Short mmCIF file of C-alpha atoms in Angstrom, two decimals:
data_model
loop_
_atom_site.label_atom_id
_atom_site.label_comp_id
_atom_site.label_asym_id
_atom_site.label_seq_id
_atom_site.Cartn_x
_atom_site.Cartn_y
_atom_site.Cartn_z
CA UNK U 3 -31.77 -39.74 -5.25
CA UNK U 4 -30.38 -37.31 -2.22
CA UNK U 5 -32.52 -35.40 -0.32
CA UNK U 6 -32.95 -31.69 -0.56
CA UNK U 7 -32.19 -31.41 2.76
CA UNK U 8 -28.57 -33.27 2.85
CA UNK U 9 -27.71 -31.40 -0.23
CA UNK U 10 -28.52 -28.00 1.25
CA UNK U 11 -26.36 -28.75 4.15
CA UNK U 12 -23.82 -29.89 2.35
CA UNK U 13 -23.70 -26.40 0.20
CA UNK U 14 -23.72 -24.27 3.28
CA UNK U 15 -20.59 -26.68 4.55
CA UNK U 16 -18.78 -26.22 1.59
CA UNK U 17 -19.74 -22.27 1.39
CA UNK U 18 -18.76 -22.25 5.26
CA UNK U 19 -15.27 -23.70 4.29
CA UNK U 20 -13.63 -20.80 3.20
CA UNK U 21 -14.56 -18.35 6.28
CA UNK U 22 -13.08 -21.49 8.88
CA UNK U 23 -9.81 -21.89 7.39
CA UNK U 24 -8.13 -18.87 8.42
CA UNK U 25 -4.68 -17.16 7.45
CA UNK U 26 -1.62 -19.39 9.01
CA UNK U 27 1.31 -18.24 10.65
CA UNK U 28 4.68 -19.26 9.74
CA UNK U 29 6.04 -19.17 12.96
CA UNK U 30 7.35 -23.01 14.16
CA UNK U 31 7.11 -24.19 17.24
CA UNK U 32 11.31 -24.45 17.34
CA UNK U 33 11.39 -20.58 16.97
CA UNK U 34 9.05 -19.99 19.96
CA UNK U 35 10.31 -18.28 23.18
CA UNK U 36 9.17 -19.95 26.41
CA UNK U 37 7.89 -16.69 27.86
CA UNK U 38 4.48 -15.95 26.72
CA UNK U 39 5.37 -12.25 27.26
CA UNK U 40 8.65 -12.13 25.63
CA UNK U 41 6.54 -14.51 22.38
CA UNK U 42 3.87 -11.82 22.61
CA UNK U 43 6.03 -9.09 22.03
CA UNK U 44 8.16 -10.99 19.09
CA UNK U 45 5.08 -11.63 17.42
CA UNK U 46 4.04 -8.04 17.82
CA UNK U 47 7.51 -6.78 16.13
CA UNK U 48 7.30 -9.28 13.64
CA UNK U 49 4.07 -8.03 12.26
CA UNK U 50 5.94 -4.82 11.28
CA UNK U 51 8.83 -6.18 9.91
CA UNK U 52 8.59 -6.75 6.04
CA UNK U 53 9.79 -10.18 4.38
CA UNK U 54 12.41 -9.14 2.11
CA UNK U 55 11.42 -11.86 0.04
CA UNK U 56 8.13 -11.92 -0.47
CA UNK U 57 7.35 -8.20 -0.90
CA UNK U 58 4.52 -6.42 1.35
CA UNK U 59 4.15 -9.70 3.99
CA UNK U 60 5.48 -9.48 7.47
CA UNK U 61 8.06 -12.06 8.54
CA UNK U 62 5.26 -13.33 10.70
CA UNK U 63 3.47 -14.66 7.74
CA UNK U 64 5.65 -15.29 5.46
CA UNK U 65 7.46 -19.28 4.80
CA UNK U 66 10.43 -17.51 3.44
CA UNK U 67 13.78 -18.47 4.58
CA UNK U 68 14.89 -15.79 5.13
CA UNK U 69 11.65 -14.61 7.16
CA UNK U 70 12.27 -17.56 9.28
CA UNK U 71 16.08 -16.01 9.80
CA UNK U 72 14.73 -12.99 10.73
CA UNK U 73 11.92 -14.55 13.18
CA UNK U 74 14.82 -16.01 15.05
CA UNK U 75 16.68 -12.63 15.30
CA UNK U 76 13.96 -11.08 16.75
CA UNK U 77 13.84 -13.45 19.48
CA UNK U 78 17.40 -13.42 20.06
CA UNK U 79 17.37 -9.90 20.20
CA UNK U 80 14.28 -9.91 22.69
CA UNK U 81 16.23 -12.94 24.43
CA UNK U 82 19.05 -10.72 24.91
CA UNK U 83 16.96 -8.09 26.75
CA UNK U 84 16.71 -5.65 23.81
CA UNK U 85 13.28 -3.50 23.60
CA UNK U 86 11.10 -3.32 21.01
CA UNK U 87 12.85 -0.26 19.67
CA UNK U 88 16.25 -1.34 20.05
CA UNK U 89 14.99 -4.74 17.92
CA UNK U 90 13.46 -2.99 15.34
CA UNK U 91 16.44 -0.10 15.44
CA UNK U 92 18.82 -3.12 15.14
CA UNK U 93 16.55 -4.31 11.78
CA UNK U 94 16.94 -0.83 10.20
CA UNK U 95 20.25 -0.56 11.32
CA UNK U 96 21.18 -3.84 9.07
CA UNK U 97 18.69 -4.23 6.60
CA UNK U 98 17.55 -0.47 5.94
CA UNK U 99 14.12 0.90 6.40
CA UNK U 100 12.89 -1.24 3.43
CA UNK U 101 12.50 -4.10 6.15
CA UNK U 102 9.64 -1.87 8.22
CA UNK U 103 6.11 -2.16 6.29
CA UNK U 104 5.34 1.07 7.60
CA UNK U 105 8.37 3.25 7.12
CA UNK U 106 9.03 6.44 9.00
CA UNK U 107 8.04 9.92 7.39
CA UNK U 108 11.12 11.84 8.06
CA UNK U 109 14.26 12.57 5.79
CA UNK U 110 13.70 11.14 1.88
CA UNK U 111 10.96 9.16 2.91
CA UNK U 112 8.85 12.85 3.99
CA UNK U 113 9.08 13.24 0.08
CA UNK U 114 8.28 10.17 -0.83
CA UNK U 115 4.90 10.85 1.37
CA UNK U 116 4.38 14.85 0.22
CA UNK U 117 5.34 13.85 -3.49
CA UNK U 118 1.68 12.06 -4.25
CA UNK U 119 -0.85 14.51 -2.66
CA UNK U 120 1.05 17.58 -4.28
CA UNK U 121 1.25 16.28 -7.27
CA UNK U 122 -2.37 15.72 -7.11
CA UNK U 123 -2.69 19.41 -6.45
CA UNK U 124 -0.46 20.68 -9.09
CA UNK U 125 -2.39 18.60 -11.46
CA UNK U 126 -5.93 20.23 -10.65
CA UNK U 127 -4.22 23.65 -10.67
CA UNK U 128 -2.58 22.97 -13.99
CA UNK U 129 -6.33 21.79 -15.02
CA UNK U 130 -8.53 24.44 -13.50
CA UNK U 131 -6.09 27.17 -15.43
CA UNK U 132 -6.24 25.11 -18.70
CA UNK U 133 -9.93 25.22 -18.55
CA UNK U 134 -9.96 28.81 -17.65
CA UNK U 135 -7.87 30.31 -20.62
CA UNK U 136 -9.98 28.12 -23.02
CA UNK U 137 -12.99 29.38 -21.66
CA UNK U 138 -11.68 33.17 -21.39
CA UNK U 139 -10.53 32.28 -25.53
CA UNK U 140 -14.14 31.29 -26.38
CA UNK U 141 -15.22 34.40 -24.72
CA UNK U 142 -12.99 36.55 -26.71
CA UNK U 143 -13.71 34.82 -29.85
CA UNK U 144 -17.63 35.47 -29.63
CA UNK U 145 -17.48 39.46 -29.58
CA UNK U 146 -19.46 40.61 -32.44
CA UNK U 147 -18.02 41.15 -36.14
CA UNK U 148 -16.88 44.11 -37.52
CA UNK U 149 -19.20 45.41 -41.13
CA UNK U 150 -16.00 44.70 -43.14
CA UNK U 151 -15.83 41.22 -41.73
CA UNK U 152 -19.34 40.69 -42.15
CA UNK U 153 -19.57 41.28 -45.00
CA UNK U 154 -15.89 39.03 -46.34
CA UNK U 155 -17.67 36.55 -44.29
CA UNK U 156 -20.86 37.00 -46.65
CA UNK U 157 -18.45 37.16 -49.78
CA UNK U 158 -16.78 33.77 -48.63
CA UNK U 159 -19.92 31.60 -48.09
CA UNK U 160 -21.89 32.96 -51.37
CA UNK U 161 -24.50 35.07 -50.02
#
């Protein structure tokens, strides 16, 4: 029969397990740049470049192909002495601004961005007048009767 003791521990092990294993990065040691600096700075862009595969993960987390193809133009662009805008410029430039996760809120994307919040607003206008004319329409309906239509209503309900 096991001890409480070893069968505590091994809960809290197994509990533990998930928090120690954390999130892996696709990028393989043949893709690497030799300059720290230069790696540092591809990583960086790669964080903010979307996987075109794999919807809403960066190319530096994503096992994609196609990720991988665009981990290696990175570096070639960095290689090649581009900067960090010029390399992401270069992404847009090919791909569209589809490839940034965070896209730019200028031209039709500045609608896509106003388009939520005022329709939000538009809807709680639209509601706080709906409510209003019903309410004003109950008001209007609760004025007293006339002595003619007091007394049809007395003639309708048999009193």
């Amino acid at each position: 029969m096991p001890r409480p003791a070893l069968i505590s521990a091994l809960l809290l092990a197994l509990s533990l397990t998930p928090l120690l294993s954390g999130p892996l990065k696709a990028v393989e040691p043949n893709e690497m740049l030799a300059d720290p600096a230069e790696e540092a700075r591809a990583r960086d862009i790669s964080k903010g470049i979307r996987c075109l595969v794999c919807r809403n993960e960066s190319i530096d987390d994503s096992n994609a192909d196609l990720a991988r193809d665009l981990r290696v133009l990175v570096r070639e662009r960095i290689a090649a002495g581009d900067s960090d805008t010029e390399v992401v410029d270069y992404l847009v430039d090919r791909y569209g601004e589809y490839v940034l996760l965070k896209p730019t809120a200028t031209g039709s994307n500045l609608v896509l961005y106003i388009a939520g919040p005022l329709m939000l607003v538009l809807g709680l206008g639209a509601a706080v007048f709906y409510i209003r004319g019903r309410r004003a329409g109950r008001d209007a309906g609760s004025e007293a009767l006339s002595p003619e239509e007091e007394a049809r209503l007395k003639e309708i309900l048999g009193k």
